[in-house]
């Protein structure tokens, strides 16, 4: 909790790159995944855990959802609360006072890898969902092609990432916490070259950062801002609450 409340933790979101650029990239990505749930669920109460500045929440509202968020960073939560008020919960999932059996859909976009105890947290999430509620997860896939290719230089190896999953290990963890996996795909995110360069400067990776910096000088002006879908070694999983599970001790 203290780590994410560091006032500089989220600086990379807006340092040397337009806030509107990041907002557009993230909202396009969230739209892609929120549309996938439509064949299972038309709407209802939605909770985004790790909601940041509320981009997923805003995207969901436009699609007819009642949006709520949980944010561990008190600094970011204060900003998001100005837009959503009491619909923003603050702090760690384990300590939060979120109502149980209340939500139809919960999302963990780049969050589950930050959990100290994923099984406990997923069990807590099970308790927040109504019967047959849904859970969306996007997280790095330790068995992905990029993980195998880059090895120790894999961009998803970060200090704040505490747990890594393959599809099989995440599916088994979901089963233990009362979920059944309905859908899986290699995740895509909408990015542009400007954002990729920025990320690799913020989180340098030998060879890869150098290659991207070199390519940055060759790309014509204006092309770097064009958005495109990119698979970076993550997975998307849609799961449904199969049964109630008591809190994991």
PDB file of C-alpha atoms in Angstrom:
ATOM      1  CA  UNK A   1       0.000   0.000   0.000  1.00  0.00           C
ATOM      2  CA  UNK A   2       2.843   2.357   0.914  1.00  0.00           C
ATOM      3  CA  UNK A   3       4.666   1.479  -2.325  1.00  0.00           C
ATOM      4  CA  UNK A   4       1.730   2.518  -4.540  1.00  0.00           C
ATOM      5  CA  UNK A   5       1.051   5.653  -2.494  1.00  0.00           C
ATOM      6  CA  UNK A   6       4.478   6.991  -3.428  1.00  0.00           C
ATOM      7  CA  UNK A   7       3.686  10.312  -5.172  1.00  0.00           C
ATOM      8  CA  UNK A   8       6.048   9.425  -8.029  1.00  0.00           C
ATOM      9  CA  UNK A   9       4.719   5.917  -8.771  1.00  0.00           C
ATOM     10  CA  UNK A  10       2.321   7.084 -11.492  1.00  0.00           C
ATOM     11  CA  UNK A  11       4.578   9.779 -12.925  1.00  0.00           C
ATOM     12  CA  UNK A  12       5.375   7.685 -15.996  1.00  0.00           C
ATOM     13  CA  UNK A  13       1.743   7.980 -17.101  1.00  0.00           C
ATOM     14  CA  UNK A  14       2.137  11.636 -17.994  1.00  0.00           C
ATOM     15  CA  UNK A  15       5.868  12.311 -18.114  1.00  0.00           C
ATOM     16  CA  UNK A  16       6.809  13.495 -21.596  1.00  0.00           C
ATOM     17  CA  UNK A  17       3.692  12.034 -23.149  1.00  0.00           C
ATOM     18  CA  UNK A  18       0.212  13.512 -23.507  1.00  0.00           C
ATOM     19  CA  UNK A  19      -2.357  12.547 -20.878  1.00  0.00           C
ATOM     20  CA  UNK A  20      -4.932  12.478 -23.667  1.00  0.00           C
ATOM     21  CA  UNK A  21      -2.753  10.066 -25.629  1.00  0.00           C
ATOM     22  CA  UNK A  22      -2.598   7.637 -22.714  1.00  0.00           C
ATOM     23  CA  UNK A  23      -6.312   8.055 -22.025  1.00  0.00           C
ATOM     24  CA  UNK A  24      -7.157   7.252 -25.647  1.00  0.00           C
ATOM     25  CA  UNK A  25      -4.954   4.163 -25.724  1.00  0.00           C
ATOM     26  CA  UNK A  26      -6.318   2.789 -22.470  1.00  0.00           C
ATOM     27  CA  UNK A  27      -9.978   3.475 -23.245  1.00  0.00           C
ATOM     28  CA  UNK A  28      -9.674   1.793 -26.643  1.00  0.00           C
ATOM     29  CA  UNK A  29      -8.146  -1.268 -24.961  1.00  0.00           C
ATOM     30  CA  UNK A  30     -10.836  -1.354 -22.264  1.00  0.00           C
ATOM     31  CA  UNK A  31     -13.576  -1.051 -24.872  1.00  0.00           C
ATOM     32  CA  UNK A  32     -12.202  -4.086 -26.673  1.00  0.00           C
ATOM     33  CA  UNK A  33     -12.506  -6.250 -23.549  1.00  0.00           C
ATOM     34  CA  UNK A  34     -15.751  -4.805 -22.226  1.00  0.00           C
ATOM     35  CA  UNK A  35     -17.406  -5.576 -25.558  1.00  0.00           C
ATOM     36  CA  UNK A  36     -16.434  -9.229 -25.088  1.00  0.00           C
ATOM     37  CA  UNK A  37     -18.616  -9.517 -21.998  1.00  0.00           C
ATOM     38  CA  UNK A  38     -21.751  -8.423 -23.891  1.00  0.00           C
ATOM     39  CA  UNK A  39     -22.507 -11.937 -25.120  1.00  0.00           C
ATOM     40  CA  UNK A  40     -22.620 -13.092 -21.498  1.00  0.00           C
ATOM     41  CA  UNK A  41     -23.993 -10.066 -19.667  1.00  0.00           C
ATOM     42  CA  UNK A  42     -25.743  -6.930 -20.908  1.00  0.00           C
ATOM     43  CA  UNK A  43     -24.989  -4.678 -17.943  1.00  0.00           C
ATOM     44  CA  UNK A  44     -25.177  -4.241 -14.193  1.00  0.00           C
ATOM     45  CA  UNK A  45     -22.814  -3.199 -11.417  1.00  0.00           C
ATOM     46  CA  UNK A  46     -19.170  -3.157 -12.443  1.00  0.00           C
ATOM     47  CA  UNK A  47     -16.072  -2.879 -10.235  1.00  0.00           C
ATOM     48  CA  UNK A  48     -12.617  -2.130 -11.646  1.00  0.00           C
ATOM     49  CA  UNK A  49      -9.938  -3.120  -9.141  1.00  0.00           C
ATOM     50  CA  UNK A  50      -6.847  -0.972  -9.593  1.00  0.00           C
ATOM     51  CA  UNK A  51      -8.978   1.647 -11.342  1.00  0.00           C
ATOM     52  CA  UNK A  52      -6.297   4.342 -11.579  1.00  0.00           C
ATOM     53  CA  UNK A  53      -7.810   7.486 -13.068  1.00  0.00           C
ATOM     54  CA  UNK A  54     -11.067   5.708 -13.918  1.00  0.00           C
ATOM     55  CA  UNK A  55     -10.628   5.145 -17.656  1.00  0.00           C
ATOM     56  CA  UNK A  56     -12.161   1.653 -17.575  1.00  0.00           C
ATOM     57  CA  UNK A  57     -15.020   2.964 -15.443  1.00  0.00           C
ATOM     58  CA  UNK A  58     -15.769   5.767 -17.900  1.00  0.00           C
ATOM     59  CA  UNK A  59     -15.646   3.325 -20.802  1.00  0.00           C
ATOM     60  CA  UNK A  60     -18.048   0.956 -19.008  1.00  0.00           C
ATOM     61  CA  UNK A  61     -20.514   3.755 -18.226  1.00  0.00           C
ATOM     62  CA  UNK A  62     -20.800   4.544 -21.943  1.00  0.00           C
ATOM     63  CA  UNK A  63     -21.647   0.859 -22.480  1.00  0.00           C
ATOM     64  CA  UNK A  64     -24.441   0.966 -19.908  1.00  0.00           C
ATOM     65  CA  UNK A  65     -22.706  -0.234 -16.722  1.00  0.00           C
ATOM     66  CA  UNK A  66     -22.917   1.233 -13.206  1.00  0.00           C
ATOM     67  CA  UNK A  67     -19.234   1.741 -12.479  1.00  0.00           C
ATOM     68  CA  UNK A  68     -17.309   1.509  -9.232  1.00  0.00           C
ATOM     69  CA  UNK A  69     -13.561   1.436  -8.600  1.00  0.00           C
ATOM     70  CA  UNK A  70     -10.945   0.413  -6.061  1.00  0.00           C
ATOM     71  CA  UNK A  71      -7.597   2.215  -6.058  1.00  0.00           C
ATOM     72  CA  UNK A  72      -4.704   1.492  -3.692  1.00  0.00           C
ATOM     73  CA  UNK A  73      -2.921   4.809  -4.314  1.00  0.00           C
ATOM     74  CA  UNK A  74      -4.446   7.532  -2.140  1.00  0.00           C
ATOM     75  CA  UNK A  75      -2.971  10.188  -4.445  1.00  0.00           C
ATOM     76  CA  UNK A  76      -4.659   8.810  -7.557  1.00  0.00           C
ATOM     77  CA  UNK A  77      -7.866   7.945  -5.679  1.00  0.00           C
ATOM     78  CA  UNK A  78      -8.340  11.595  -4.657  1.00  0.00           C
ATOM     79  CA  UNK A  79      -8.258  12.599  -8.327  1.00  0.00           C
ATOM     80  CA  UNK A  80     -10.653   9.832  -9.375  1.00  0.00           C
ATOM     81  CA  UNK A  81     -13.046  10.577  -6.503  1.00  0.00           C
ATOM     82  CA  UNK A  82     -13.563  14.055  -7.941  1.00  0.00           C
ATOM     83  CA  UNK A  83     -15.256  12.364 -10.927  1.00  0.00           C
ATOM     84  CA  UNK A  84     -16.958   9.416  -9.225  1.00  0.00           C
ATOM     85  CA  UNK A  85     -17.361  10.406  -5.569  1.00  0.00           C
ATOM     86  CA  UNK A  86     -18.205   7.584  -3.158  1.00  0.00           C
ATOM     87  CA  UNK A  87     -18.066   5.020  -5.954  1.00  0.00           C
ATOM     88  CA  UNK A  88     -14.298   4.960  -5.473  1.00  0.00           C
ATOM     89  CA  UNK A  89     -12.990   2.754  -2.656  1.00  0.00           C
ATOM     90  CA  UNK A  90      -9.448   3.397  -1.410  1.00  0.00           C
ATOM     91  CA  UNK A  91      -6.809   1.007  -0.132  1.00  0.00           C
ATOM     92  CA  UNK A  92      -5.872  -2.643  -0.374  1.00  0.00           C
ATOM     93  CA  UNK A  93      -8.486  -5.174  -1.443  1.00  0.00           C
ATOM     94  CA  UNK A  94      -7.936  -7.138   1.769  1.00  0.00           C
ATOM     95  CA  UNK A  95      -8.729  -4.079   3.909  1.00  0.00           C
ATOM     96  CA  UNK A  96     -11.469  -2.487   1.818  1.00  0.00           C
ATOM     97  CA  UNK A  97     -15.108  -2.139   2.858  1.00  0.00           C
ATOM     98  CA  UNK A  98     -16.567  -3.051  -0.530  1.00  0.00           C
ATOM     99  CA  UNK A  99     -20.072  -4.582  -0.290  1.00  0.00           C
ATOM    100  CA  UNK A 100     -20.226  -8.357  -0.703  1.00  0.00           C
ATOM    101  CA  UNK A 101     -22.319 -10.145  -3.328  1.00  0.00           C
ATOM    102  CA  UNK A 102     -23.008  -6.804  -4.993  1.00  0.00           C
ATOM    103  CA  UNK A 103     -21.242  -6.764  -8.376  1.00  0.00           C
ATOM    104  CA  UNK A 104     -22.138  -8.455 -11.657  1.00  0.00           C
ATOM    105  CA  UNK A 105     -18.707  -7.895 -13.181  1.00  0.00           C
ATOM    106  CA  UNK A 106     -15.236  -7.245 -11.769  1.00  0.00           C
ATOM    107  CA  UNK A 107     -12.070  -6.536 -13.751  1.00  0.00           C
ATOM    108  CA  UNK A 108      -8.401  -6.991 -12.926  1.00  0.00           C
ATOM    109  CA  UNK A 109      -6.599  -5.189 -15.731  1.00  0.00           C
ATOM    110  CA  UNK A 110      -2.862  -5.625 -15.026  1.00  0.00           C
ATOM    111  CA  UNK A 111      -3.536  -6.138 -11.316  1.00  0.00           C
ATOM    112  CA  UNK A 112      -3.455  -9.811 -10.260  1.00  0.00           C
ATOM    113  CA  UNK A 113       0.324  -9.920 -10.742  1.00  0.00           C
ATOM    114  CA  UNK A 114       0.621  -7.274  -7.998  1.00  0.00           C
ATOM    115  CA  UNK A 115      -1.072  -9.426  -5.342  1.00  0.00           C
ATOM    116  CA  UNK A 116       1.048 -10.872  -2.516  1.00  0.00           C
ATOM    117  CA  UNK A 117      -1.456 -13.709  -2.159  1.00  0.00           C
ATOM    118  CA  UNK A 118      -3.455 -14.172  -5.390  1.00  0.00           C
ATOM    119  CA  UNK A 119      -5.538 -17.078  -4.058  1.00  0.00           C
ATOM    120  CA  UNK A 120      -6.690 -15.066  -1.064  1.00  0.00           C
ATOM    121  CA  UNK A 121      -7.474 -12.008  -3.212  1.00  0.00           C
ATOM    122  CA  UNK A 122      -9.384 -14.004  -5.830  1.00  0.00           C
ATOM    123  CA  UNK A 123     -11.384 -15.609  -3.015  1.00  0.00           C
ATOM    124  CA  UNK A 124     -12.199 -12.151  -1.694  1.00  0.00           C
ATOM    125  CA  UNK A 125     -13.310 -11.162  -5.193  1.00  0.00           C
ATOM    126  CA  UNK A 126     -15.520 -14.256  -5.331  1.00  0.00           C
ATOM    127  CA  UNK A 127     -17.313 -12.883  -2.261  1.00  0.00           C
ATOM    128  CA  UNK A 128     -17.862  -9.499  -3.925  1.00  0.00           C
ATOM    129  CA  UNK A 129     -19.676 -11.022  -6.918  1.00  0.00           C
ATOM    130  CA  UNK A 130     -23.326 -11.986  -7.115  1.00  0.00           C
ATOM    131  CA  UNK A 131     -24.268 -15.538  -8.088  1.00  0.00           C
ATOM    132  CA  UNK A 132     -22.950 -16.266 -11.601  1.00  0.00           C
ATOM    133  CA  UNK A 133     -20.991 -12.995 -11.596  1.00  0.00           C
ATOM    134  CA  UNK A 134     -18.080 -12.526 -14.015  1.00  0.00           C
ATOM    135  CA  UNK A 135     -14.394 -11.735 -13.645  1.00  0.00           C
ATOM    136  CA  UNK A 136     -12.121 -10.354 -16.381  1.00  0.00           C
ATOM    137  CA  UNK A 137      -8.351 -10.635 -16.021  1.00  0.00           C
ATOM    138  CA  UNK A 138      -5.481  -9.295 -18.114  1.00  0.00           C
ATOM    139  CA  UNK A 139      -2.045 -10.292 -16.808  1.00  0.00           C
ATOM    140  CA  UNK A 140       1.424 -11.220 -18.114  1.00  0.00           C
ATOM    141  CA  UNK A 141       1.688 -14.799 -19.389  1.00  0.00           C
ATOM    142  CA  UNK A 142       4.927 -16.367 -18.182  1.00  0.00           C
ATOM    143  CA  UNK A 143       4.541 -19.016 -20.887  1.00  0.00           C
ATOM    144  CA  UNK A 144       4.117 -16.513 -23.737  1.00  0.00           C
ATOM    145  CA  UNK A 145       6.365 -16.311 -26.773  1.00  0.00           C
ATOM    146  CA  UNK A 146       7.788 -12.943 -25.683  1.00  0.00           C
ATOM    147  CA  UNK A 147       8.621 -14.315 -22.222  1.00  0.00           C
ATOM    148  CA  UNK A 148      10.542 -17.170 -23.822  1.00  0.00           C
ATOM    149  CA  UNK A 149      12.190 -14.882 -26.366  1.00  0.00           C
ATOM    150  CA  UNK A 150      13.354 -12.090 -24.042  1.00  0.00           C
ATOM    151  CA  UNK A 151      13.896 -14.251 -20.945  1.00  0.00           C
ATOM    152  CA  UNK A 152      15.385 -12.068 -18.176  1.00  0.00           C
ATOM    153  CA  UNK A 153      14.862  -8.989 -20.393  1.00  0.00           C
ATOM    154  CA  UNK A 154      11.103  -9.567 -20.662  1.00  0.00           C
ATOM    155  CA  UNK A 155       9.402  -6.143 -20.253  1.00  0.00           C
ATOM    156  CA  UNK A 156       6.898  -7.573 -17.754  1.00  0.00           C
ATOM    157  CA  UNK A 157       9.599  -8.414 -15.211  1.00  0.00           C
ATOM    158  CA  UNK A 158       9.087  -5.436 -12.899  1.00  0.00           C
ATOM    159  CA  UNK A 159       9.751  -4.805  -9.219  1.00  0.00           C
ATOM    160  CA  UNK A 160       6.048  -4.395  -8.440  1.00  0.00           C
ATOM    161  CA  UNK A 161       5.044  -7.655 -10.159  1.00  0.00           C
ATOM    162  CA  UNK A 162       5.029 -10.254  -7.406  1.00  0.00           C
ATOM    163  CA  UNK A 163       3.347 -13.243  -9.082  1.00  0.00           C
ATOM    164  CA  UNK A 164       3.444 -14.584 -12.640  1.00  0.00           C
ATOM    165  CA  UNK A 165       1.016 -17.048 -14.177  1.00  0.00           C
ATOM    166  CA  UNK A 166       0.724 -19.284 -17.182  1.00  0.00           C
ATOM    167  CA  UNK A 167      -2.777 -19.994 -18.478  1.00  0.00           C
ATOM    168  CA  UNK A 168      -2.767 -23.360 -16.684  1.00  0.00           C
ATOM    169  CA  UNK A 169      -1.646 -22.016 -13.293  1.00  0.00           C
ATOM    170  CA  UNK A 170      -4.090 -19.097 -13.418  1.00  0.00           C
ATOM    171  CA  UNK A 171      -6.952 -21.397 -14.403  1.00  0.00           C
ATOM    172  CA  UNK A 172      -6.148 -23.700 -11.461  1.00  0.00           C
ATOM    173  CA  UNK A 173      -5.964 -20.744  -9.067  1.00  0.00           C
ATOM    174  CA  UNK A 174      -9.334 -19.517 -10.316  1.00  0.00           C
ATOM    175  CA  UNK A 175     -10.834 -22.967  -9.773  1.00  0.00           C
ATOM    176  CA  UNK A 176      -9.568 -23.006  -6.179  1.00  0.00           C
ATOM    177  CA  UNK A 177     -11.202 -19.631  -5.592  1.00  0.00           C
ATOM    178  CA  UNK A 178     -14.592 -20.727  -6.940  1.00  0.00           C
ATOM    179  CA  UNK A 179     -14.427 -19.713 -10.619  1.00  0.00           C
ATOM    180  CA  UNK A 180     -14.746 -21.521 -13.921  1.00  0.00           C
ATOM    181  CA  UNK A 181     -12.804 -20.215 -16.922  1.00  0.00           C
ATOM    182  CA  UNK A 182     -15.032 -19.466 -19.910  1.00  0.00           C
ATOM    183  CA  UNK A 183     -12.706 -17.811 -22.396  1.00  0.00           C
ATOM    184  CA  UNK A 184      -9.001 -17.264 -23.000  1.00  0.00           C
ATOM    185  CA  UNK A 185      -6.981 -15.400 -25.602  1.00  0.00           C
ATOM    186  CA  UNK A 186      -3.561 -13.857 -26.029  1.00  0.00           C
ATOM    187  CA  UNK A 187      -4.216 -10.306 -24.842  1.00  0.00           C
ATOM    188  CA  UNK A 188      -3.810  -7.271 -27.029  1.00  0.00           C
ATOM    189  CA  UNK A 189      -3.419  -3.648 -26.052  1.00  0.00           C
ATOM    190  CA  UNK A 190      -3.807  -0.580 -28.200  1.00  0.00           C
ATOM    191  CA  UNK A 191      -0.575   1.370 -28.215  1.00  0.00           C
ATOM    192  CA  UNK A 192       1.453   3.705 -30.385  1.00  0.00           C
ATOM    193  CA  UNK A 193       5.174   3.867 -30.950  1.00  0.00           C
ATOM    194  CA  UNK A 194       5.534   7.026 -28.888  1.00  0.00           C
ATOM    195  CA  UNK A 195       4.098   5.223 -25.853  1.00  0.00           C
ATOM    196  CA  UNK A 196       6.278   2.137 -26.402  1.00  0.00           C
ATOM    197  CA  UNK A 197       9.416   4.301 -26.506  1.00  0.00           C
ATOM    198  CA  UNK A 198       8.291   6.123 -23.386  1.00  0.00           C
ATOM    199  CA  UNK A 199       7.654   2.884 -21.462  1.00  0.00           C
ATOM    200  CA  UNK A 200      11.037   1.414 -22.378  1.00  0.00           C
ATOM    201  CA  UNK A 201      12.791   4.609 -21.307  1.00  0.00           C
ATOM    202  CA  UNK A 202      10.951   4.463 -17.977  1.00  0.00           C
ATOM    203  CA  UNK A 203      11.594   0.726 -17.537  1.00  0.00           C
ATOM    204  CA  UNK A 204      14.850   0.153 -19.464  1.00  0.00           C
ATOM    205  CA  UNK A 205      15.562  -3.298 -20.855  1.00  0.00           C
ATOM    206  CA  UNK A 206      19.024  -4.030 -22.310  1.00  0.00           C
ATOM    207  CA  UNK A 207      19.085  -4.355 -26.104  1.00  0.00           C
ATOM    208  CA  UNK A 208      15.322  -3.839 -26.456  1.00  0.00           C
ATOM    209  CA  UNK A 209      15.405  -0.219 -25.225  1.00  0.00           C
ATOM    210  CA  UNK A 210      18.386   0.548 -27.463  1.00  0.00           C
ATOM    211  CA  UNK A 211      16.648  -0.951 -30.511  1.00  0.00           C
ATOM    212  CA  UNK A 212      13.455   0.998 -29.900  1.00  0.00           C
ATOM    213  CA  UNK A 213      15.321   4.285 -29.346  1.00  0.00           C
ATOM    214  CA  UNK A 214      17.170   3.756 -32.637  1.00  0.00           C
ATOM    215  CA  UNK A 215      13.927   2.970 -34.491  1.00  0.00           C
ATOM    216  CA  UNK A 216      12.340   6.081 -32.984  1.00  0.00           C
ATOM    217  CA  UNK A 217      14.722   8.270 -34.998  1.00  0.00           C
ATOM    218  CA  UNK A 218      13.743   6.510 -38.246  1.00  0.00           C
ATOM    219  CA  UNK A 219       9.966   6.799 -37.910  1.00  0.00           C
ATOM    220  CA  UNK A 220       8.449   9.763 -39.826  1.00  0.00           C
ATOM    221  CA  UNK A 221       6.896  12.530 -37.738  1.00  0.00           C
ATOM    222  CA  UNK A 222       3.238  11.796 -36.975  1.00  0.00           C
ATOM    223  CA  UNK A 223       3.498   8.036 -37.457  1.00  0.00           C
ATOM    224  CA  UNK A 224       4.566   7.542 -33.847  1.00  0.00           C
ATOM    225  CA  UNK A 225       1.145   8.713 -32.635  1.00  0.00           C
ATOM    226  CA  UNK A 226      -0.875   6.240 -34.703  1.00  0.00           C
ATOM    227  CA  UNK A 227      -2.703   3.639 -32.607  1.00  0.00           C
ATOM    228  CA  UNK A 228      -2.478  -0.091 -33.292  1.00  0.00           C
ATOM    229  CA  UNK A 229      -3.226  -3.345 -31.395  1.00  0.00           C
ATOM    230  CA  UNK A 230      -0.163  -5.102 -30.032  1.00  0.00           C
ATOM    231  CA  UNK A 231       0.325  -8.435 -28.280  1.00  0.00           C
ATOM    232  CA  UNK A 232       3.053  -8.073 -25.664  1.00  0.00           C
ATOM    233  CA  UNK A 233       2.961 -11.409 -23.876  1.00  0.00           C
ATOM    234  CA  UNK A 234      -0.171 -11.056 -21.783  1.00  0.00           C
ATOM    235  CA  UNK A 235      -3.355 -13.111 -21.579  1.00  0.00           C
ATOM    236  CA  UNK A 236      -7.024 -12.263 -21.230  1.00  0.00           C
ATOM    237  CA  UNK A 237      -9.266 -14.568 -19.224  1.00  0.00           C
ATOM    238  CA  UNK A 238     -13.001 -14.358 -18.643  1.00  0.00           C
ATOM    239  CA  UNK A 239     -14.235 -16.419 -15.690  1.00  0.00           C
ATOM    240  CA  UNK A 240     -17.585 -16.935 -13.992  1.00  0.00           C
ATOM    241  CA  UNK A 241     -18.319 -17.446 -10.320  1.00  0.00           C
ATOM    242  CA  UNK A 242     -19.236 -21.109  -9.994  1.00  0.00           C
ATOM    243  CA  UNK A 243     -19.700 -21.373  -6.244  1.00  0.00           C
ATOM    244  CA  UNK A 244     -19.265 -19.411  -3.035  1.00  0.00           C
ATOM    245  CA  UNK A 245     -15.920 -19.885  -1.332  1.00  0.00           C
ATOM    246  CA  UNK A 246     -15.321 -18.881   2.260  1.00  0.00           C
ATOM    247  CA  UNK A 247     -12.503 -16.435   2.895  1.00  0.00           C
ATOM    248  CA  UNK A 248      -9.068 -17.961   2.440  1.00  0.00           C
ATOM    249  CA  UNK A 249      -7.133 -17.888   5.725  1.00  0.00           C
TER     250      UNK A 249
END
